[in-house]
Amino acid sequence: MSVTTSRTLLDAGNSAGVAALRAALGDDAVSTRELDRIALAIDASHYIRTPDAIMRARNAQEVATAMAVARQLGWPLTFRAGGSSLSGQVLSMGLTVDVRRNFRDIEVLDGGDRVRVQPGATIRQVNGALARYKRKLGPDPASEIACTIGAWSPTTPPA
């Protein structure tokens, strides 16, 4: 038995977006496989929104290209990171750009007073880098081992 949704066939605008991204970044840059789309159609909430396509960005230039294509075509773009959502904030019916895997750099600056972090680094990794300076990020979610900066920062108000 196959799992299908009413969104299995992409409309022309989304097909154009997928084609533009594949032309710019290569055929493997964007997935429209049903399994990939359904895997990112849920979060910890009760909502289900199946994206048209999934992109696992490898670098900042690919993110910029995806943003330019999405803007040009009026295609919704949503970033996805680990621990992003308990209430449906990361669910998209457009292009979902996953930034968990390839954006994990952490750079501690000014003796620990500042830190430059990419969105795929977990809070535990960042706090591990800051520990030698007797600093840490707060608040301290229970999900720090899985929650990434890309998920935590847009949904967590300043302490």
Short mmCIF file of N, CA and C in Angstrom, two decimals:
data_model
loop_
_atom_site.label_atom_id
_atom_site.label_comp_id
_atom_site.label_asym_id
_atom_site.label_seq_id
_atom_site.Cartn_x
_atom_site.Cartn_y
_atom_site.Cartn_z
N MET A 1 0.85 -1.18 0.00
CA MET A 1 0.00 0.00 0.00
C MET A 1 0.89 1.24 0.00
N SER A 2 0.55 2.19 -0.82
CA SER A 2 1.32 3.42 -0.94
C SER A 2 0.67 4.53 -0.12
N VAL A 3 1.51 5.31 0.51
CA VAL A 3 1.02 6.48 1.23
C VAL A 3 0.95 7.62 0.22
N THR A 4 -0.21 8.19 0.05
CA THR A 4 -0.35 9.29 -0.90
C THR A 4 -1.06 10.46 -0.24
N THR A 5 -0.87 11.60 -0.81
CA THR A 5 -1.55 12.79 -0.33
C THR A 5 -2.15 13.49 -1.54
N SER A 6 -3.00 14.45 -1.28
CA SER A 6 -3.58 15.21 -2.38
C SER A 6 -2.56 16.13 -3.02
N ARG A 7 -1.37 16.28 -2.41
CA ARG A 7 -0.34 17.18 -2.93
C ARG A 7 0.76 16.43 -3.67
N THR A 8 0.54 15.16 -4.02
CA THR A 8 1.56 14.38 -4.69
C THR A 8 1.96 15.00 -6.02
N LEU A 9 1.01 15.55 -6.76
CA LEU A 9 1.33 16.21 -8.02
C LEU A 9 1.54 17.69 -7.76
N LEU A 10 2.69 18.18 -8.17
CA LEU A 10 3.00 19.59 -7.95
C LEU A 10 2.34 20.44 -9.02
N ASP A 11 1.90 21.62 -8.62
CA ASP A 11 1.34 22.51 -9.63
C ASP A 11 2.49 23.13 -10.44
N ALA A 12 2.16 23.82 -11.50
CA ALA A 12 3.17 24.33 -12.43
C ALA A 12 4.17 25.27 -11.77
N GLY A 13 3.71 26.13 -10.86
CA GLY A 13 4.61 27.05 -10.18
C GLY A 13 5.66 26.33 -9.36
N ASN A 14 5.26 25.31 -8.65
CA ASN A 14 6.20 24.55 -7.84
C ASN A 14 7.11 23.69 -8.70
N SER A 15 6.59 23.14 -9.78
CA SER A 15 7.43 22.38 -10.71
C SER A 15 8.49 23.30 -11.29
N ALA A 16 8.12 24.53 -11.55
CA ALA A 16 9.08 25.50 -12.07
C ALA A 16 10.16 25.79 -11.02
N GLY A 17 9.78 25.90 -9.77
CA GLY A 17 10.75 26.13 -8.70
C GLY A 17 11.71 24.97 -8.55
N VAL A 18 11.18 23.76 -8.55
CA VAL A 18 12.03 22.57 -8.45
C VAL A 18 12.98 22.52 -9.64
N ALA A 19 12.47 22.77 -10.83
CA ALA A 19 13.31 22.76 -12.03
C ALA A 19 14.40 23.82 -11.96
N ALA A 20 14.07 25.01 -11.47
CA ALA A 20 15.05 26.10 -11.37
C ALA A 20 16.14 25.75 -10.36
N LEU A 21 15.76 25.17 -9.23
CA LEU A 21 16.76 24.79 -8.24
C LEU A 21 17.65 23.66 -8.75
N ARG A 22 17.05 22.69 -9.41
CA ARG A 22 17.85 21.59 -9.95
C ARG A 22 18.80 22.08 -11.04
N ALA A 23 18.35 23.03 -11.85
CA ALA A 23 19.21 23.58 -12.90
C ALA A 23 20.39 24.34 -12.29
N ALA A 24 20.13 25.05 -11.19
CA ALA A 24 21.19 25.85 -10.57
C ALA A 24 22.11 25.02 -9.67
N LEU A 25 21.56 24.00 -9.01
CA LEU A 25 22.31 23.31 -7.96
C LEU A 25 22.55 21.83 -8.22
N GLY A 26 21.96 21.28 -9.27
CA GLY A 26 22.11 19.86 -9.56
C GLY A 26 20.85 19.09 -9.24
N ASP A 27 20.69 17.97 -9.91
CA ASP A 27 19.47 17.16 -9.76
C ASP A 27 19.24 16.65 -8.34
N ASP A 28 20.32 16.42 -7.59
CA ASP A 28 20.17 15.86 -6.25
C ASP A 28 19.94 16.92 -5.17
N ALA A 29 19.88 18.18 -5.55
CA ALA A 29 19.75 19.26 -4.56
C ALA A 29 18.36 19.34 -3.93
N VAL A 30 17.35 18.91 -4.66
CA VAL A 30 15.97 19.03 -4.19
C VAL A 30 15.27 17.69 -4.34
N SER A 31 14.53 17.31 -3.31
CA SER A 31 13.78 16.06 -3.37
C SER A 31 12.28 16.33 -3.40
N THR A 32 11.62 15.65 -4.29
CA THR A 32 10.15 15.66 -4.30
C THR A 32 9.62 14.26 -4.00
N ARG A 33 10.53 13.38 -3.53
CA ARG A 33 10.10 12.03 -3.16
C ARG A 33 9.04 12.11 -2.08
N GLU A 34 8.01 11.34 -2.25
CA GLU A 34 6.90 11.36 -1.30
C GLU A 34 7.37 11.07 0.12
N LEU A 35 8.25 10.10 0.29
CA LEU A 35 8.73 9.75 1.62
C LEU A 35 9.45 10.92 2.28
N ASP A 36 10.31 11.62 1.54
CA ASP A 36 11.01 12.79 2.10
C ASP A 36 10.03 13.89 2.49
N ARG A 37 9.04 14.12 1.63
CA ARG A 37 8.07 15.18 1.89
C ARG A 37 7.21 14.86 3.11
N ILE A 38 6.78 13.62 3.23
CA ILE A 38 5.93 13.24 4.36
C ILE A 38 6.73 13.23 5.66
N ALA A 39 8.02 12.87 5.59
CA ALA A 39 8.86 12.87 6.80
C ALA A 39 8.95 14.26 7.41
N LEU A 40 8.89 15.31 6.59
CA LEU A 40 8.95 16.68 7.10
C LEU A 40 7.59 17.36 7.11
N ALA A 41 6.53 16.57 6.99
CA ALA A 41 5.17 17.11 7.01
C ALA A 41 4.62 17.23 8.42
N ILE A 42 5.38 16.74 9.40
CA ILE A 42 4.92 16.76 10.79
C ILE A 42 6.01 17.32 11.69
N ASP A 43 5.61 17.78 12.84
CA ASP A 43 6.53 18.17 13.90
C ASP A 43 5.94 17.64 15.20
N ALA A 44 6.22 18.25 16.31
CA ALA A 44 5.70 17.78 17.59
C ALA A 44 4.26 18.23 17.84
N SER A 45 3.68 18.96 16.90
CA SER A 45 2.30 19.42 17.05
C SER A 45 1.35 18.40 16.42
N HIS A 46 0.09 18.76 16.37
CA HIS A 46 -0.91 17.89 15.75
C HIS A 46 -1.19 18.28 14.29
N TYR A 47 -0.43 19.21 13.75
CA TYR A 47 -0.63 19.67 12.38
C TYR A 47 0.12 18.80 11.38
N ILE A 48 -0.40 18.73 10.18
CA ILE A 48 0.28 18.05 9.08
C ILE A 48 0.21 18.97 7.87
N ARG A 49 1.36 19.31 7.33
CA ARG A 49 1.45 20.12 6.11
C ARG A 49 2.55 19.50 5.26
N THR A 50 2.20 18.99 4.12
CA THR A 50 3.17 18.33 3.26
C THR A 50 3.83 19.35 2.35
N PRO A 51 5.16 19.52 2.47
CA PRO A 51 5.84 20.47 1.60
C PRO A 51 5.87 19.97 0.15
N ASP A 52 6.01 20.90 -0.76
CA ASP A 52 6.13 20.55 -2.18
C ASP A 52 7.47 19.90 -2.48
N ALA A 53 8.51 20.35 -1.78
CA ALA A 53 9.85 19.84 -2.02
C ALA A 53 10.71 20.05 -0.78
N ILE A 54 11.76 19.24 -0.67
CA ILE A 54 12.71 19.32 0.43
C ILE A 54 14.08 19.62 -0.15
N MET A 55 14.78 20.55 0.48
CA MET A 55 16.14 20.85 0.08
C MET A 55 17.02 20.76 1.32
N ARG A 56 18.06 19.96 1.26
CA ARG A 56 19.04 19.87 2.35
C ARG A 56 20.26 20.68 1.91
N ALA A 57 20.23 21.95 2.28
CA ALA A 57 21.26 22.89 1.82
C ALA A 57 22.63 22.47 2.31
N ARG A 58 23.62 22.60 1.43
CA ARG A 58 24.99 22.23 1.76
C ARG A 58 25.85 23.44 2.12
N ASN A 59 25.43 24.63 1.72
CA ASN A 59 26.23 25.83 2.01
C ASN A 59 25.35 27.07 1.87
N ALA A 60 25.91 28.21 2.26
CA ALA A 60 25.14 29.46 2.25
C ALA A 60 24.73 29.87 0.84
N GLN A 61 25.56 29.58 -0.15
CA GLN A 61 25.21 29.93 -1.53
C GLN A 61 23.97 29.18 -1.99
N GLU A 62 23.83 27.93 -1.60
CA GLU A 62 22.62 27.17 -1.95
C GLU A 62 21.39 27.76 -1.27
N VAL A 63 21.55 28.20 -0.03
CA VAL A 63 20.44 28.85 0.67
C VAL A 63 20.04 30.12 -0.07
N ALA A 64 21.02 30.92 -0.47
CA ALA A 64 20.75 32.15 -1.21
C ALA A 64 20.04 31.86 -2.53
N THR A 65 20.47 30.83 -3.22
CA THR A 65 19.83 30.45 -4.48
C THR A 65 18.38 30.03 -4.25
N ALA A 66 18.15 29.23 -3.22
CA ALA A 66 16.79 28.80 -2.90
C ALA A 66 15.91 29.99 -2.56
N MET A 67 16.44 30.94 -1.80
CA MET A 67 15.67 32.12 -1.44
C MET A 67 15.35 32.96 -2.67
N ALA A 68 16.29 33.09 -3.58
CA ALA A 68 16.06 33.88 -4.79
C ALA A 68 15.00 33.23 -5.67
N VAL A 69 15.08 31.91 -5.84
CA VAL A 69 14.09 31.20 -6.65
C VAL A 69 12.71 31.31 -6.01
N ALA A 70 12.65 31.09 -4.71
CA ALA A 70 11.35 31.15 -4.01
C ALA A 70 10.74 32.55 -4.11
N ARG A 71 11.57 33.57 -3.94
CA ARG A 71 11.07 34.95 -4.04
C ARG A 71 10.56 35.24 -5.45
N GLN A 72 11.33 34.83 -6.45
CA GLN A 72 10.97 35.11 -7.84
C GLN A 72 9.64 34.44 -8.21
N LEU A 73 9.39 33.24 -7.68
CA LEU A 73 8.19 32.48 -8.05
C LEU A 73 7.06 32.63 -7.04
N GLY A 74 7.28 33.39 -5.97
CA GLY A 74 6.24 33.51 -4.95
C GLY A 74 5.99 32.19 -4.24
N TRP A 75 7.03 31.41 -4.08
CA TRP A 75 6.95 30.07 -3.50
C TRP A 75 7.33 30.15 -2.03
N PRO A 76 6.45 29.77 -1.11
CA PRO A 76 6.78 29.83 0.31
C PRO A 76 8.03 29.00 0.62
N LEU A 77 8.92 29.54 1.44
CA LEU A 77 10.13 28.85 1.85
C LEU A 77 10.18 28.86 3.36
N THR A 78 10.40 27.70 3.96
CA THR A 78 10.48 27.57 5.40
C THR A 78 11.76 26.83 5.75
N PHE A 79 12.51 27.35 6.73
CA PHE A 79 13.70 26.66 7.20
C PHE A 79 13.32 25.64 8.26
N ARG A 80 14.03 24.54 8.25
CA ARG A 80 13.79 23.47 9.23
C ARG A 80 15.09 23.14 9.93
N ALA A 81 15.03 23.07 11.25
CA ALA A 81 16.19 22.67 12.05
C ALA A 81 15.69 21.74 13.15
N GLY A 82 16.58 21.22 13.96
CA GLY A 82 16.20 20.26 14.99
C GLY A 82 15.56 20.90 16.20
N GLY A 83 14.43 20.38 16.62
CA GLY A 83 13.74 20.94 17.78
C GLY A 83 13.01 22.21 17.46
N SER A 84 12.64 22.37 16.18
CA SER A 84 12.08 23.62 15.70
C SER A 84 10.69 23.94 16.21
N SER A 85 9.87 22.93 16.45
CA SER A 85 8.49 23.29 16.57
C SER A 85 7.67 22.34 17.42
N LEU A 86 6.92 22.93 18.30
CA LEU A 86 5.92 22.19 19.06
C LEU A 86 4.52 22.62 18.63
N SER A 87 4.44 23.63 17.77
CA SER A 87 3.15 24.21 17.42
C SER A 87 2.95 24.43 15.93
N GLY A 88 3.67 23.74 15.10
CA GLY A 88 3.47 23.84 13.66
C GLY A 88 4.23 24.95 12.97
N GLN A 89 5.17 25.64 13.66
CA GLN A 89 5.85 26.78 13.06
C GLN A 89 6.70 26.42 11.85
N VAL A 90 7.22 25.20 11.77
CA VAL A 90 8.15 24.85 10.69
C VAL A 90 7.48 24.10 9.55
N LEU A 91 6.20 23.93 9.62
CA LEU A 91 5.51 23.19 8.57
C LEU A 91 5.24 24.10 7.39
N SER A 92 5.44 23.56 6.20
CA SER A 92 5.34 24.37 4.99
C SER A 92 4.61 23.60 3.91
N MET A 93 3.92 24.31 3.08
CA MET A 93 3.33 23.70 1.90
C MET A 93 4.09 24.17 0.66
N GLY A 94 5.26 24.74 0.87
CA GLY A 94 6.12 25.19 -0.22
C GLY A 94 7.41 24.41 -0.21
N LEU A 95 8.53 25.13 -0.17
CA LEU A 95 9.86 24.53 -0.12
C LEU A 95 10.34 24.53 1.33
N THR A 96 10.75 23.37 1.82
CA THR A 96 11.34 23.27 3.15
C THR A 96 12.84 23.11 2.97
N VAL A 97 13.61 24.00 3.59
CA VAL A 97 15.07 23.97 3.51
C VAL A 97 15.59 23.49 4.86
N ASP A 98 16.17 22.30 4.86
CA ASP A 98 16.71 21.69 6.07
C ASP A 98 18.15 22.16 6.26
N VAL A 99 18.42 22.81 7.39
CA VAL A 99 19.76 23.35 7.67
C VAL A 99 20.42 22.65 8.86
N ARG A 100 19.96 21.47 9.21
CA ARG A 100 20.52 20.77 10.37
C ARG A 100 21.87 20.14 10.10
N ARG A 101 22.09 19.62 8.93
CA ARG A 101 23.24 18.74 8.69
C ARG A 101 24.53 19.44 8.33
N ASN A 102 24.49 20.48 7.57
CA ASN A 102 25.70 21.05 6.99
C ASN A 102 26.09 22.42 7.53
N PHE A 103 25.44 22.85 8.57
CA PHE A 103 25.69 24.19 9.13
C PHE A 103 25.92 24.06 10.63
N ARG A 104 27.11 23.60 11.03
CA ARG A 104 27.36 23.30 12.44
C ARG A 104 28.57 24.01 13.04
N ASP A 105 29.10 25.00 12.35
CA ASP A 105 30.29 25.69 12.85
C ASP A 105 29.95 26.52 14.09
N ILE A 106 30.90 26.54 15.02
CA ILE A 106 30.79 27.33 16.25
C ILE A 106 32.09 28.10 16.41
N GLU A 107 32.00 29.40 16.57
CA GLU A 107 33.18 30.24 16.76
C GLU A 107 32.96 31.11 18.00
N VAL A 108 33.76 30.86 19.03
CA VAL A 108 33.68 31.65 20.26
C VAL A 108 34.54 32.89 20.08
N LEU A 109 33.98 34.05 20.39
CA LEU A 109 34.66 35.33 20.18
C LEU A 109 34.77 36.10 21.48
N ASP A 110 35.74 37.00 21.53
CA ASP A 110 35.90 37.93 22.65
C ASP A 110 35.92 37.22 24.01
N GLY A 111 36.69 36.16 24.09
CA GLY A 111 36.82 35.46 25.37
C GLY A 111 35.52 34.88 25.90
N GLY A 112 34.62 34.51 25.00
CA GLY A 112 33.34 33.92 25.40
C GLY A 112 32.21 34.91 25.56
N ASP A 113 32.47 36.20 25.34
CA ASP A 113 31.40 37.20 25.45
C ASP A 113 30.43 37.11 24.28
N ARG A 114 30.94 36.63 23.13
CA ARG A 114 30.09 36.46 21.95
C ARG A 114 30.38 35.10 21.33
N VAL A 115 29.42 34.62 20.58
CA VAL A 115 29.60 33.36 19.86
C VAL A 115 28.90 33.48 18.51
N ARG A 116 29.57 33.01 17.47
CA ARG A 116 28.97 32.97 16.13
C ARG A 116 28.68 31.50 15.84
N VAL A 117 27.42 31.22 15.58
CA VAL A 117 26.98 29.83 15.48
C VAL A 117 26.13 29.65 14.23
N GLN A 118 26.36 28.55 13.53
CA GLN A 118 25.51 28.21 12.39
C GLN A 118 24.27 27.47 12.89
N PRO A 119 23.20 27.46 12.11
CA PRO A 119 21.91 26.97 12.60
C PRO A 119 21.84 25.47 12.91
N GLY A 120 22.77 24.66 12.42
CA GLY A 120 22.71 23.22 12.67
C GLY A 120 23.40 22.77 13.95
N ALA A 121 24.10 23.66 14.63
CA ALA A 121 24.76 23.30 15.90
C ALA A 121 23.71 23.19 17.00
N THR A 122 23.86 22.17 17.84
CA THR A 122 22.91 22.01 18.95
C THR A 122 23.29 22.94 20.10
N ILE A 123 22.34 23.19 20.95
CA ILE A 123 22.59 24.03 22.13
C ILE A 123 23.65 23.38 23.01
N ARG A 124 23.61 22.06 23.13
CA ARG A 124 24.63 21.37 23.93
C ARG A 124 26.02 21.59 23.35
N GLN A 125 26.15 21.53 22.03
CA GLN A 125 27.46 21.76 21.40
C GLN A 125 27.94 23.19 21.66
N VAL A 126 27.05 24.15 21.54
CA VAL A 126 27.43 25.55 21.78
C VAL A 126 27.81 25.74 23.25
N ASN A 127 27.01 25.22 24.16
CA ASN A 127 27.34 25.36 25.58
C ASN A 127 28.63 24.63 25.93
N GLY A 128 28.92 23.52 25.23
CA GLY A 128 30.20 22.83 25.44
C GLY A 128 31.37 23.72 25.03
N ALA A 129 31.22 24.43 23.91
CA ALA A 129 32.28 25.34 23.46
C ALA A 129 32.43 26.54 24.39
N LEU A 130 31.33 26.97 25.00
CA LEU A 130 31.36 28.12 25.90
C LEU A 130 31.78 27.77 27.32
N ALA A 131 31.73 26.50 27.69
CA ALA A 131 31.98 26.08 29.07
C ALA A 131 33.36 26.50 29.55
N ARG A 132 34.37 26.40 28.71
CA ARG A 132 35.74 26.78 29.14
C ARG A 132 35.85 28.26 29.47
N TYR A 133 34.86 29.05 29.03
CA TYR A 133 34.82 30.49 29.33
C TYR A 133 33.83 30.80 30.47
N LYS A 134 33.27 29.73 31.04
CA LYS A 134 32.27 29.86 32.11
C LYS A 134 31.05 30.66 31.64
N ARG A 135 30.66 30.38 30.41
CA ARG A 135 29.48 31.01 29.80
C ARG A 135 28.56 29.93 29.27
N LYS A 136 27.30 30.30 29.06
CA LYS A 136 26.35 29.40 28.41
C LYS A 136 25.18 30.17 27.86
N LEU A 137 24.49 29.55 26.93
CA LEU A 137 23.26 30.13 26.39
C LEU A 137 22.13 29.84 27.35
N GLY A 138 21.18 30.73 27.42
CA GLY A 138 19.99 30.49 28.22
C GLY A 138 18.79 31.00 27.46
N PRO A 139 17.60 30.57 27.70
CA PRO A 139 17.25 29.53 28.65
C PRO A 139 17.80 28.16 28.22
N ASP A 140 17.65 27.20 29.11
CA ASP A 140 18.25 25.89 28.94
C ASP A 140 17.15 24.84 28.70
N PRO A 141 16.79 24.58 27.44
CA PRO A 141 15.70 23.63 27.19
C PRO A 141 16.13 22.19 27.50
N ALA A 142 15.19 21.37 27.90
CA ALA A 142 15.47 19.97 28.17
C ALA A 142 15.95 19.24 26.92
N SER A 143 15.61 19.78 25.77
CA SER A 143 15.97 19.15 24.50
C SER A 143 17.30 19.64 23.94
N GLU A 144 18.19 20.16 24.81
CA GLU A 144 19.44 20.77 24.34
C GLU A 144 20.30 19.84 23.50
N ILE A 145 20.19 18.54 23.69
CA ILE A 145 21.00 17.60 22.93
C ILE A 145 20.56 17.53 21.47
N ALA A 146 19.31 17.83 21.19
CA ALA A 146 18.78 17.75 19.83
C ALA A 146 18.39 19.11 19.26
N CYS A 147 18.07 20.05 20.12
CA CYS A 147 17.59 21.35 19.67
C CYS A 147 18.74 22.16 19.08
N THR A 148 18.57 22.60 17.85
CA THR A 148 19.62 23.36 17.18
C THR A 148 19.38 24.86 17.33
N ILE A 149 20.44 25.62 17.11
CA ILE A 149 20.34 27.08 17.20
C ILE A 149 19.33 27.60 16.18
N GLY A 150 19.30 27.01 14.99
CA GLY A 150 18.35 27.43 13.96
C GLY A 150 16.91 27.22 14.37
N ALA A 151 16.67 26.31 15.30
CA ALA A 151 15.33 26.07 15.79
C ALA A 151 15.05 26.88 17.04
N TRP A 152 16.04 26.99 17.90
CA TRP A 152 15.86 27.63 19.20
C TRP A 152 15.75 29.15 19.10
N SER A 153 16.63 29.78 18.32
CA SER A 153 16.69 31.25 18.32
C SER A 153 15.44 31.93 17.78
N PRO A 154 14.79 31.43 16.71
CA PRO A 154 13.60 32.16 16.24
C PRO A 154 12.36 31.96 17.10
N THR A 155 12.36 30.93 17.97
CA THR A 155 11.16 30.64 18.74
C THR A 155 11.32 30.90 20.22
N THR A 156 12.51 31.35 20.65
CA THR A 156 12.76 31.56 22.08
C THR A 156 13.01 33.05 22.33
N PRO A 157 12.18 33.67 23.16
CA PRO A 157 12.40 35.10 23.45
C PRO A 157 13.67 35.29 24.29
N PRO A 158 14.29 36.46 24.21
CA PRO A 158 15.50 36.72 25.01
C PRO A 158 15.20 36.59 26.50
N ALA A 159 16.20 36.12 27.22
CA ALA A 159 16.04 35.93 28.68
C ALA A 159 16.13 37.26 29.40
#
